[in-house]
Tab-separated table of C-alpha atoms in Angstrom:
chain	number	residue	atom	x	y	z
A	1	UNK	CA	130.458	91.621	114.756
A	2	UNK	CA	128.361	93.700	112.408
A	3	UNK	CA	126.857	97.169	113.287
A	4	UNK	CA	122.946	95.819	112.867
A	5	UNK	CA	123.932	92.181	114.541
A	6	UNK	CA	125.074	94.624	117.372
A	7	UNK	CA	122.280	96.738	117.459
A	8	UNK	CA	119.987	93.753	117.428
A	9	UNK	CA	121.925	92.396	120.616
A	10	UNK	CA	122.733	95.104	122.453
A	11	UNK	CA	120.365	98.673	122.026
A	12	UNK	CA	118.161	99.015	124.667
A	13	UNK	CA	114.441	97.560	123.668
A	14	UNK	CA	112.260	99.875	123.450
A	15	UNK	CA	114.857	102.629	121.577
A	16	UNK	CA	115.678	99.432	119.089
A	17	UNK	CA	112.208	98.488	118.435
A	18	UNK	CA	110.832	101.820	117.483
A	19	UNK	CA	113.688	102.828	115.497
A	20	UNK	CA	112.533	99.428	113.497
A	21	UNK	CA	109.091	99.368	113.453
A	22	UNK	CA	108.934	103.441	112.467
A	23	UNK	CA	109.833	102.705	109.087
A	24	UNK	CA	107.762	99.323	108.704
A	25	UNK	CA	104.630	101.296	110.064
A	26	UNK	CA	105.701	104.246	107.670
A	27	UNK	CA	105.859	101.750	104.858
A	28	UNK	CA	102.335	99.866	106.022
A	29	UNK	CA	100.231	102.992	106.109
A	30	UNK	CA	101.996	104.313	103.010
A	31	UNK	CA	100.175	100.725	101.584
A	32	UNK	CA	97.368	101.344	103.309
A	33	UNK	CA	96.855	105.090	101.425
A	34	UNK	CA	97.487	103.683	98.082
A	35	UNK	CA	95.240	100.876	98.409
A	36	UNK	CA	92.678	103.432	99.497
A	37	UNK	CA	93.257	105.811	96.605
A	38	UNK	CA	92.906	103.412	94.657
A	39	UNK	CA	89.291	102.474	95.798
A	40	UNK	CA	89.148	106.899	96.023
A	41	UNK	CA	89.633	106.808	92.593
A	42	UNK	CA	87.349	104.255	91.192
A	43	UNK	CA	84.603	104.879	93.626
A	44	UNK	CA	83.803	108.283	92.196
A	45	UNK	CA	84.116	107.342	89.166
A	46	UNK	CA	80.776	107.213	86.201
A	47	UNK	CA	80.144	103.948	87.515
A	48	UNK	CA	81.644	103.677	91.121
A	49	UNK	CA	79.493	101.624	93.096
A	50	UNK	CA	79.629	98.720	90.252
A	51	UNK	CA	83.309	99.086	89.527
A	52	UNK	CA	83.702	99.219	93.693
A	53	UNK	CA	81.646	95.999	93.911
A	54	UNK	CA	83.811	94.447	91.163
A	55	UNK	CA	86.954	95.455	93.106
A	56	UNK	CA	85.857	93.366	95.790
A	57	UNK	CA	85.102	90.399	93.841
A	58	UNK	CA	88.663	90.348	92.173
A	59	UNK	CA	90.168	91.183	95.982
A	60	UNK	CA	90.136	87.209	96.761
A	61	UNK	CA	92.764	86.522	93.640
A	62	UNK	CA	95.149	89.618	94.421
A	63	UNK	CA	94.990	87.976	99.005
A	64	UNK	CA	95.714	84.602	97.039
A	65	UNK	CA	98.734	86.314	95.428
A	66	UNK	CA	100.013	87.495	98.340
A	67	UNK	CA	99.905	83.927	100.338
A	68	UNK	CA	102.049	82.895	98.102
A	69	UNK	CA	104.518	86.121	98.623
A	70	UNK	CA	104.279	85.184	102.431
A	71	UNK	CA	104.886	81.461	102.199
A	72	UNK	CA	108.295	82.123	100.935
A	73	UNK	CA	108.710	85.142	102.057
A	74	UNK	CA	107.879	85.091	105.877
A	75	UNK	CA	108.301	81.800	105.802
A	76	UNK	CA	111.911	82.416	105.048
A	77	UNK	CA	112.378	85.735	106.731
A	78	UNK	CA	112.365	84.489	110.424
A	79	UNK	CA	114.922	81.452	109.751
A	80	UNK	CA	117.295	83.684	107.674
A	81	UNK	CA	117.142	85.819	110.842
A	82	UNK	CA	117.769	82.776	113.307
A	83	UNK	CA	120.557	81.972	111.105
A	84	UNK	CA	122.066	85.284	111.395
A	85	UNK	CA	121.990	84.942	115.106
A	86	UNK	CA	123.719	81.322	115.106
A	87	UNK	CA	126.456	83.344	112.759
A	88	UNK	CA	125.578	80.986	109.758
A	89	UNK	CA	126.181	83.211	107.152
A	90	UNK	CA	125.813	80.952	104.554
A	91	UNK	CA	122.596	78.824	105.695
A	92	UNK	CA	121.173	82.481	105.691
A	93	UNK	CA	121.935	83.516	101.978
A	94	UNK	CA	120.920	79.626	100.613
A	95	UNK	CA	117.527	80.437	102.554
A	96	UNK	CA	116.799	83.492	100.638
A	97	UNK	CA	117.922	82.227	97.326
A	98	UNK	CA	115.823	79.355	97.623
A	99	UNK	CA	112.837	81.325	98.585
A	100	UNK	CA	113.502	83.697	95.677
A	101	UNK	CA	113.343	80.657	93.135
A	102	UNK	CA	109.952	79.892	95.045
A	103	UNK	CA	108.362	82.966	94.229
A	104	UNK	CA	109.343	83.156	90.518
A	105	UNK	CA	108.017	79.629	89.942
A	106	UNK	CA	104.501	80.184	92.544
A	107	UNK	CA	104.357	83.719	90.200
A	108	UNK	CA	104.552	81.910	86.783
A	109	UNK	CA	102.134	79.216	87.730
A	110	UNK	CA	99.327	81.624	89.138
A	111	UNK	CA	99.431	83.739	86.508
A	112	UNK	CA	98.898	81.143	83.866
A	113	UNK	CA	96.079	79.462	85.576
A	114	UNK	CA	94.042	82.954	86.280
A	115	UNK	CA	94.274	83.748	82.735
A	116	UNK	CA	93.104	80.825	81.363
A	117	UNK	CA	89.771	80.723	83.899
A	118	UNK	CA	89.892	84.238	85.182
A	119	UNK	CA	86.099	84.245	83.817
A	120	UNK	CA	84.870	81.141	85.702
A	121	UNK	CA	87.141	82.003	89.163
A	122	UNK	CA	85.436	85.477	89.131
A	123	UNK	CA	81.964	84.034	89.036
A	124	UNK	CA	82.844	81.518	91.529
A	125	UNK	CA	84.084	84.615	93.579
A	126	UNK	CA	80.850	86.406	93.426
A	127	UNK	CA	81.006	87.877	90.293
A	128	UNK	CA	77.173	88.442	88.393
A	129	UNK	CA	75.893	90.017	85.355
A	130	UNK	CA	76.610	93.625	86.412
A	131	UNK	CA	80.160	92.846	87.859
A	132	UNK	CA	81.603	90.364	85.530
A	133	UNK	CA	83.152	92.474	82.642
A	134	UNK	CA	84.976	95.195	85.112
A	135	UNK	CA	86.347	92.683	87.322
A	136	UNK	CA	87.948	90.964	84.352
A	137	UNK	CA	88.982	93.895	82.969
A	138	UNK	CA	90.599	94.941	86.365
A	139	UNK	CA	92.136	91.468	87.037
A	140	UNK	CA	93.371	90.871	83.046
A	141	UNK	CA	95.812	93.170	83.540
A	142	UNK	CA	96.466	93.083	87.351
A	143	UNK	CA	97.827	89.200	87.199
A	144	UNK	CA	100.239	90.316	84.836
A	145	UNK	CA	102.449	92.307	87.330
A	146	UNK	CA	102.656	89.195	89.361
A	147	UNK	CA	105.873	88.262	89.075
A	148	UNK	CA	106.570	91.873	90.131
A	149	UNK	CA	103.936	92.332	92.812
A	150	UNK	CA	105.702	88.469	94.600
A	151	UNK	CA	109.281	89.381	94.542
A	152	UNK	CA	108.891	93.083	95.749
A	153	UNK	CA	106.921	91.981	98.634
A	154	UNK	CA	108.539	88.241	99.501
A	155	UNK	CA	112.068	89.995	99.209
A	156	UNK	CA	111.676	92.877	100.993
A	157	UNK	CA	110.933	90.644	104.237
A	158	UNK	CA	114.712	89.288	103.731
A	159	UNK	CA	115.610	93.593	104.012
A	160	UNK	CA	113.240	94.150	106.616
A	161	UNK	CA	114.560	90.615	109.089
A	162	UNK	CA	118.192	92.011	108.780
A	163	UNK	CA	117.012	95.057	110.304
A	164	UNK	CA	117.147	97.368	107.253
A	165	UNK	CA	113.684	98.575	107.859
A	166	UNK	CA	113.772	102.356	106.323
A	167	UNK	CA	115.402	100.157	102.890
A	168	UNK	CA	112.256	98.476	103.629
A	169	UNK	CA	109.899	101.663	104.164
A	170	UNK	CA	111.610	102.740	100.742
A	171	UNK	CA	110.861	99.938	98.748
A	172	UNK	CA	106.630	100.516	99.995
A	173	UNK	CA	107.125	104.300	99.084
A	174	UNK	CA	108.436	103.998	95.843
A	175	UNK	CA	105.537	101.182	94.761
A	176	UNK	CA	103.454	104.028	96.783
A	177	UNK	CA	104.060	107.011	95.457
A	178	UNK	CA	104.448	106.020	92.100
A	179	UNK	CA	100.757	104.199	91.921
A	180	UNK	CA	99.374	107.333	93.233
A	181	UNK	CA	100.299	109.609	90.898
A	182	UNK	CA	99.515	106.765	88.072
A	183	UNK	CA	96.038	106.237	89.071
A	184	UNK	CA	94.718	109.619	88.183
A	185	UNK	CA	96.699	109.582	84.706
A	186	UNK	CA	95.517	105.873	83.877
A	187	UNK	CA	91.794	106.178	85.224
A	188	UNK	CA	90.364	109.579	84.329
A	189	UNK	CA	93.099	111.430	82.045
A	190	UNK	CA	93.397	108.159	79.808
A	191	UNK	CA	89.710	107.292	80.592
A	192	UNK	CA	90.395	103.998	81.676
A	193	UNK	CA	88.545	103.536	85.018
A	194	UNK	CA	89.188	100.601	86.423
A	195	UNK	CA	91.718	98.750	84.208
A	196	UNK	CA	94.133	101.761	84.454
A	197	UNK	CA	93.954	101.480	88.117
A	198	UNK	CA	95.298	98.045	87.611
A	199	UNK	CA	97.956	99.287	84.809
A	200	UNK	CA	99.039	101.757	87.879
A	201	UNK	CA	99.893	99.372	89.962
A	202	UNK	CA	101.563	96.863	87.772
A	203	UNK	CA	104.332	99.643	87.118
A	204	UNK	CA	104.518	100.818	90.107
A	205	UNK	CA	105.097	96.927	91.532
A	206	UNK	CA	107.543	96.830	88.877
A	207	UNK	CA	109.798	99.388	89.910
A	208	UNK	CA	109.787	98.423	93.627
A	209	UNK	CA	111.093	95.368	92.262
A	210	UNK	CA	114.006	96.423	90.875
A	211	UNK	CA	114.670	98.772	94.141
A	212	UNK	CA	114.369	95.453	96.342
A	213	UNK	CA	116.635	93.005	93.965
A	214	UNK	CA	119.223	95.736	93.758
A	215	UNK	CA	119.684	95.979	97.057
A	216	UNK	CA	119.941	92.664	97.954
A	217	UNK	CA	122.601	92.281	95.601
A	218	UNK	CA	124.742	94.859	96.416
A	219	UNK	CA	127.451	95.432	99.181
A	220	UNK	CA	124.896	97.028	101.497
A	221	UNK	CA	123.094	93.932	102.513
A	222	UNK	CA	124.237	91.507	105.456
A	223	UNK	CA	122.784	88.777	103.557
A	224	UNK	CA	123.516	88.788	99.638
A	225	UNK	CA	121.211	87.070	96.769
A	226	UNK	CA	123.966	85.054	95.254
A	227	UNK	CA	123.865	83.096	91.731
A	228	UNK	CA	125.774	80.525	93.255
A	229	UNK	CA	122.807	79.485	95.916
A	230	UNK	CA	119.942	79.492	93.271
A	231	UNK	CA	120.090	75.357	93.205
A	232	UNK	CA	117.172	74.419	95.031
A	233	UNK	CA	117.647	72.691	98.370
A	234	UNK	CA	114.423	71.257	98.985
A	235	UNK	CA	115.011	70.646	102.875
A	236	UNK	CA	115.511	74.423	102.882
A	237	UNK	CA	112.308	74.708	101.016
A	238	UNK	CA	110.357	71.852	103.202
A	239	UNK	CA	111.526	74.332	106.150
A	240	UNK	CA	110.581	77.836	104.514
A	241	UNK	CA	107.469	76.113	103.896
A	242	UNK	CA	106.712	74.671	107.259
A	243	UNK	CA	107.344	78.075	108.957
A	244	UNK	CA	105.774	79.759	106.213
A	245	UNK	CA	102.552	77.692	106.072
A	246	UNK	CA	100.748	79.415	108.877
A	247	UNK	CA	101.006	83.051	107.009
A	248	UNK	CA	100.221	81.404	104.229
A	249	UNK	CA	97.068	80.106	105.873
A	250	UNK	CA	96.359	83.014	107.220
A	251	UNK	CA	96.202	84.711	103.768
A	252	UNK	CA	94.548	82.000	101.621
A	253	UNK	CA	92.108	81.625	104.433
A	254	UNK	CA	91.499	85.425	103.856
A	255	UNK	CA	91.273	85.149	100.136
A	256	UNK	CA	88.010	82.192	100.906
A	257	UNK	CA	87.012	84.448	103.311
A	258	UNK	CA	86.724	87.001	101.119
A	259	UNK	CA	85.114	84.673	98.873
A	260	UNK	CA	82.503	83.824	101.517
A	261	UNK	CA	81.221	87.246	102.323
A	262	UNK	CA	80.926	88.008	98.835
A	263	UNK	CA	78.658	85.097	98.092
A	264	UNK	CA	76.950	85.499	101.337
A	265	UNK	CA	76.143	89.290	100.988
A	266	UNK	CA	75.660	88.930	97.382
A	267	UNK	CA	72.854	86.541	98.354
A	268	UNK	CA	71.081	88.571	101.447
A	269	UNK	CA	72.021	92.275	99.864
A	270	UNK	CA	72.906	92.181	96.377
A	271	UNK	CA	75.729	94.424	94.535
A	272	UNK	CA	75.351	97.464	97.077
A	273	UNK	CA	76.087	95.065	100.312
A	274	UNK	CA	79.341	93.566	98.319
A	275	UNK	CA	80.394	97.272	97.454
A	276	UNK	CA	80.349	98.199	101.070
A	277	UNK	CA	82.116	94.650	101.953
A	278	UNK	CA	85.111	96.282	100.057
A	279	UNK	CA	84.932	99.801	101.772
A	280	UNK	CA	85.130	97.848	105.316
A	281	UNK	CA	87.795	95.676	103.734
A	282	UNK	CA	89.676	98.823	103.242
A	283	UNK	CA	88.927	100.348	106.766
A	284	UNK	CA	89.935	97.048	108.298
A	285	UNK	CA	93.746	97.521	107.084
A	286	UNK	CA	93.308	100.535	108.961
A	287	UNK	CA	93.354	98.561	112.178
A	288	UNK	CA	95.809	95.593	110.687
A	289	UNK	CA	98.426	97.413	108.565
A	290	UNK	CA	99.857	99.335	111.413
A	291	UNK	CA	100.187	96.495	113.704
A	292	UNK	CA	101.815	94.258	111.251
A	293	UNK	CA	104.244	96.761	110.640
A	294	UNK	CA	104.882	96.995	114.505
A	295	UNK	CA	105.541	93.473	114.327
A	296	UNK	CA	107.599	93.834	111.321
A	297	UNK	CA	110.233	95.759	113.067
A	298	UNK	CA	109.670	93.437	116.477
A	299	UNK	CA	110.195	90.383	114.322
A	300	UNK	CA	114.429	90.871	113.608
A	301	UNK	CA	114.592	91.665	117.666
A	302	UNK	CA	112.831	88.399	118.505
A	303	UNK	CA	114.190	86.018	116.472
A	304	UNK	CA	117.903	86.784	116.212
A	305	UNK	CA	118.017	86.750	120.191
A	306	UNK	CA	116.072	83.609	120.237
A	307	UNK	CA	118.791	82.138	117.814
A	308	UNK	CA	121.405	83.781	120.015
A	309	UNK	CA	119.661	82.178	123.285
A	310	UNK	CA	119.314	85.890	124.651
A	311	UNK	CA	115.677	85.155	126.037
A	312	UNK	CA	115.566	88.196	128.517
A	313	UNK	CA	115.532	90.522	125.255
A	314	UNK	CA	113.165	88.163	123.816
A	315	UNK	CA	111.042	88.480	126.789
A	316	UNK	CA	111.501	92.538	126.588
A	317	UNK	CA	110.810	92.621	123.109
A	318	UNK	CA	107.710	90.787	123.269
A	319	UNK	CA	106.437	92.742	126.327
A	320	UNK	CA	106.895	96.237	124.529
A	321	UNK	CA	105.670	94.802	121.387
A	322	UNK	CA	102.221	93.498	122.566
A	323	UNK	CA	101.556	97.212	124.848
A	324	UNK	CA	102.223	98.956	121.244
A	325	UNK	CA	100.016	96.695	119.243
A	326	UNK	CA	97.071	96.182	121.595
A	327	UNK	CA	97.090	100.538	122.387
A	328	UNK	CA	96.962	100.680	118.058
A	329	UNK	CA	94.114	98.511	117.631
A	330	UNK	CA	92.127	100.130	120.291
A	331	UNK	CA	92.513	103.780	119.301
A	332	UNK	CA	92.455	102.844	115.574
A	333	UNK	CA	89.283	100.998	115.836
A	334	UNK	CA	87.561	103.018	118.078
A	335	UNK	CA	88.471	106.077	115.734
A	336	UNK	CA	86.870	104.419	112.930
A	337	UNK	CA	83.495	103.902	115.089
A	338	UNK	CA	82.801	106.965	116.576
A	339	UNK	CA	83.860	109.168	113.270
A	340	UNK	CA	82.862	106.261	110.605
A	341	UNK	CA	80.773	108.978	108.477
A	342	UNK	CA	84.383	111.073	107.826
A	343	UNK	CA	85.968	107.740	106.643
A	344	UNK	CA	82.971	106.449	104.580
A	345	UNK	CA	82.682	109.759	102.704
A	346	UNK	CA	86.403	109.620	101.563
A	347	UNK	CA	85.535	106.820	99.031
A	348	UNK	CA	81.651	107.540	97.736
A	349	UNK	CA	79.272	110.005	97.880
A	350	UNK	CA	76.471	107.603	97.431
A	351	UNK	CA	73.542	108.122	100.102
A	352	UNK	CA	72.741	104.694	100.569
A	353	UNK	CA	76.688	103.086	100.488
A	354	UNK	CA	77.344	106.085	103.294
A	355	UNK	CA	74.567	104.896	105.560
A	356	UNK	CA	74.899	101.084	105.135
A	357	UNK	CA	78.638	101.493	106.254
A	358	UNK	CA	77.811	103.791	108.774
A	359	UNK	CA	75.844	100.982	110.259
A	360	UNK	CA	77.871	98.133	109.071
A	361	UNK	CA	81.120	99.586	110.745
A	362	UNK	CA	80.275	99.303	113.893
A	363	UNK	CA	78.977	95.624	113.578
A	364	UNK	CA	81.820	94.163	111.913
A	365	UNK	CA	85.119	96.259	113.798
A	366	UNK	CA	84.055	96.127	117.027
A	367	UNK	CA	86.352	92.849	117.808
A	368	UNK	CA	89.329	94.774	116.249
A	369	UNK	CA	89.858	96.496	119.460
A	370	UNK	CA	91.529	93.872	120.421
A	371	UNK	CA	93.010	92.430	117.647
A	372	UNK	CA	96.760	93.838	118.737
A	373	UNK	CA	96.621	90.714	121.090
A	374	UNK	CA	95.984	88.372	118.398
A	375	UNK	CA	98.623	89.408	115.666
A	376	UNK	CA	100.846	90.065	118.471
A	377	UNK	CA	101.130	86.718	119.881
A	378	UNK	CA	100.715	85.200	116.295
A	379	UNK	CA	103.419	87.075	114.464
A	380	UNK	CA	105.748	86.355	117.780
A	381	UNK	CA	105.340	82.660	117.315
A	382	UNK	CA	106.021	82.990	113.799
A	383	UNK	CA	109.174	84.841	114.527
A	384	UNK	CA	110.501	82.603	117.239
A	385	UNK	CA	110.291	79.477	114.148
A	386	UNK	CA	107.141	77.680	116.176
A	387	UNK	CA	105.326	76.805	112.682
A	388	UNK	CA	103.117	74.424	114.177
A	389	UNK	CA	101.254	76.242	116.826
A	390	UNK	CA	101.261	79.203	114.414
A	391	UNK	CA	99.350	77.060	111.960
A	392	UNK	CA	96.814	76.222	114.411
A	393	UNK	CA	95.946	79.903	115.419
A	394	UNK	CA	95.990	81.141	111.737
A	395	UNK	CA	93.243	78.049	111.262
A	396	UNK	CA	91.486	79.070	114.817
A	397	UNK	CA	90.224	82.288	113.459
A	398	UNK	CA	89.279	82.153	109.948
A	399	UNK	CA	88.629	78.311	108.959
A	400	UNK	CA	87.544	76.974	112.462
A	401	UNK	CA	85.299	80.099	113.462
A	402	UNK	CA	84.833	82.918	110.719
A	403	UNK	CA	84.125	80.721	107.698
A	404	UNK	CA	81.335	78.550	109.205
A	405	UNK	CA	80.113	81.411	111.373
A	406	UNK	CA	79.051	83.180	107.855
A	407	UNK	CA	77.368	80.226	106.905
A	408	UNK	CA	75.581	79.002	110.330
A	409	UNK	CA	74.868	82.413	111.758
A	410	UNK	CA	72.347	83.624	109.102
A	411	UNK	CA	70.744	80.367	108.544
A	412	UNK	CA	70.297	79.210	112.095
A	413	UNK	CA	69.030	82.750	113.748
A	414	UNK	CA	67.954	84.568	110.774
A	415	UNK	CA	64.449	84.759	112.141
A	416	UNK	CA	65.178	85.489	115.453
A	417	UNK	CA	63.666	89.001	116.705
A	418	UNK	CA	67.157	90.069	117.522
A	419	UNK	CA	68.770	89.996	113.738
A	420	UNK	CA	65.555	91.992	113.101
A	421	UNK	CA	66.208	94.955	115.869
A	422	UNK	CA	69.845	95.118	115.262
A	423	UNK	CA	69.677	95.026	111.456
A	424	UNK	CA	66.518	98.043	111.530
A	425	UNK	CA	69.230	100.732	110.098
A	426	UNK	CA	69.591	98.796	106.924
A	427	UNK	CA	65.888	97.057	106.359
A	428	UNK	CA	65.353	99.760	103.853
A	429	UNK	CA	68.504	99.089	101.610
A	430	UNK	CA	68.846	94.943	101.380
A	431	UNK	CA	65.992	92.428	100.843
A	432	UNK	CA	67.680	90.446	104.091
A	433	UNK	CA	68.532	92.655	106.217
A	434	UNK	CA	69.032	90.368	109.312
A	435	UNK	CA	70.780	87.456	107.305
A	436	UNK	CA	72.989	90.380	106.424
A	437	UNK	CA	73.288	91.777	110.129
A	438	UNK	CA	74.154	87.891	110.711
A	439	UNK	CA	77.148	87.489	108.311
A	440	UNK	CA	78.637	90.616	109.623
A	441	UNK	CA	78.460	89.483	112.892
A	442	UNK	CA	80.735	86.628	112.634
A	443	UNK	CA	83.338	89.007	112.353
A	444	UNK	CA	83.908	90.094	115.970
A	445	UNK	CA	82.526	86.700	117.103
A	446	UNK	CA	85.840	85.218	115.309
A	447	UNK	CA	87.997	88.210	116.341
A	448	UNK	CA	87.592	88.279	120.321
A	449	UNK	CA	87.696	84.479	120.586
A	450	UNK	CA	90.380	83.939	118.472
A	451	UNK	CA	92.464	87.215	120.246
A	452	UNK	CA	91.663	85.543	124.015
A	453	UNK	CA	92.997	81.806	122.947
A	454	UNK	CA	96.091	82.958	121.033
A	455	UNK	CA	97.252	84.900	123.884
A	456	UNK	CA	96.245	81.895	126.322
A	457	UNK	CA	98.530	79.751	124.583
A	458	UNK	CA	101.551	82.115	123.901
A	459	UNK	CA	101.335	83.023	127.427
A	460	UNK	CA	102.365	79.287	128.751
A	461	UNK	CA	105.002	79.137	125.356
A	462	UNK	CA	106.256	82.164	127.312
A	463	UNK	CA	106.659	80.762	130.466
A	464	UNK	CA	107.601	77.293	129.440
A	465	UNK	CA	110.621	78.237	126.814
A	466	UNK	CA	111.338	81.922	127.787
A	467	UNK	CA	111.413	81.863	131.466
A	468	UNK	CA	112.057	78.313	132.146
A	469	UNK	CA	114.795	77.281	129.472
A	470	UNK	CA	116.675	80.617	131.002
A	471	UNK	CA	116.276	79.251	134.181
A	472	UNK	CA	117.493	75.822	132.972
A	473	UNK	CA	120.642	77.249	131.038
A	474	UNK	CA	121.948	79.730	134.079
A	475	UNK	CA	121.636	76.152	136.432
């Protein structure tokens, strides 16, 4: 038995998950760091407030690129691990090769569409006469690197799913460190501003892409990327899409969500509110990315042992993971809310931004305290190949709850007294403070309802499929 596979099937669960999760968490923290560094550098340029808002306008495009990356990367990686658990090496490699092809094709299509229609797209996403030019400058260069970005993130999922999370961590470290080094050079030294931030990102991701592909074609990788499997197999592609569609919807609806927030906040709160949302999205990553890192480390354990029908290890893995993710979101979310000034002042020295964000954080992030339940159960459904229910849960939080609430709450409750009372701290900064408050309030309401629902459904799945199945097999 392969040494890595033996660890997945035999090593003690806490030690195994921690050993796999630590590199993934570090990788996610580094990703968070260089995303923050981008915004820190941009926020402290001469016209930092406008640039920050422009960056927020481009975020839906960046998120949509990530959605297609997740569709073919995270859609295929659990299937690859399940096939490894079933001792089917050839199928594992065919899955990875087909994912590779899909990533290339989708990146080319996205690049062409955005380059041809970028101005129309940016106006649709909430740009105005102030933010359109810097937004165009940023996305024009960023989109050129779509191929490298998609291959880096998408194929890195296949490194992690084999249990090589330290290699996966180094992929992220390479891109992050290069980006952090190049940012001040292009933004300040070469005086390229927001354009320089985009160029730095593309160069960094190109280097990471070379690193990933070199590993997956080497003898070190258990599952190898082989040219002989580069013929599209539409049955495999269908399976990848069926499993990855929930993650795709989670990411693509994130793009739609950002558009909804930008549009509503632009109407009720202007450029300042859109810029503040850009900061809050970054702080949101401080909560979501570490928990995603834990689940990246957990996924190979769940997928491999589910494929091997070792249900006890699957149960033990889930129990340990949900403790880690829940503790993480509670601690990080509470820390950001309690010490909000420290976090906000990292991005800006603008007094209005500081006071506005200090207040909005406490409204926006309160539901994220239990986000660990949501992401652990959601990603566990993914790891166990449960595409349909994973898709439903992906739709619940954003499409069914959050996006409609962004429009419904300010429309229905905008003139209610409680909205005026809670929005009083920002009444001097925006023209319609009560409705800005209600737009932000949609986030915690959705987070809490979705977390409770997803957890309830996974508990039911857990009893029926991870306990009863084992009982039947023993009988």
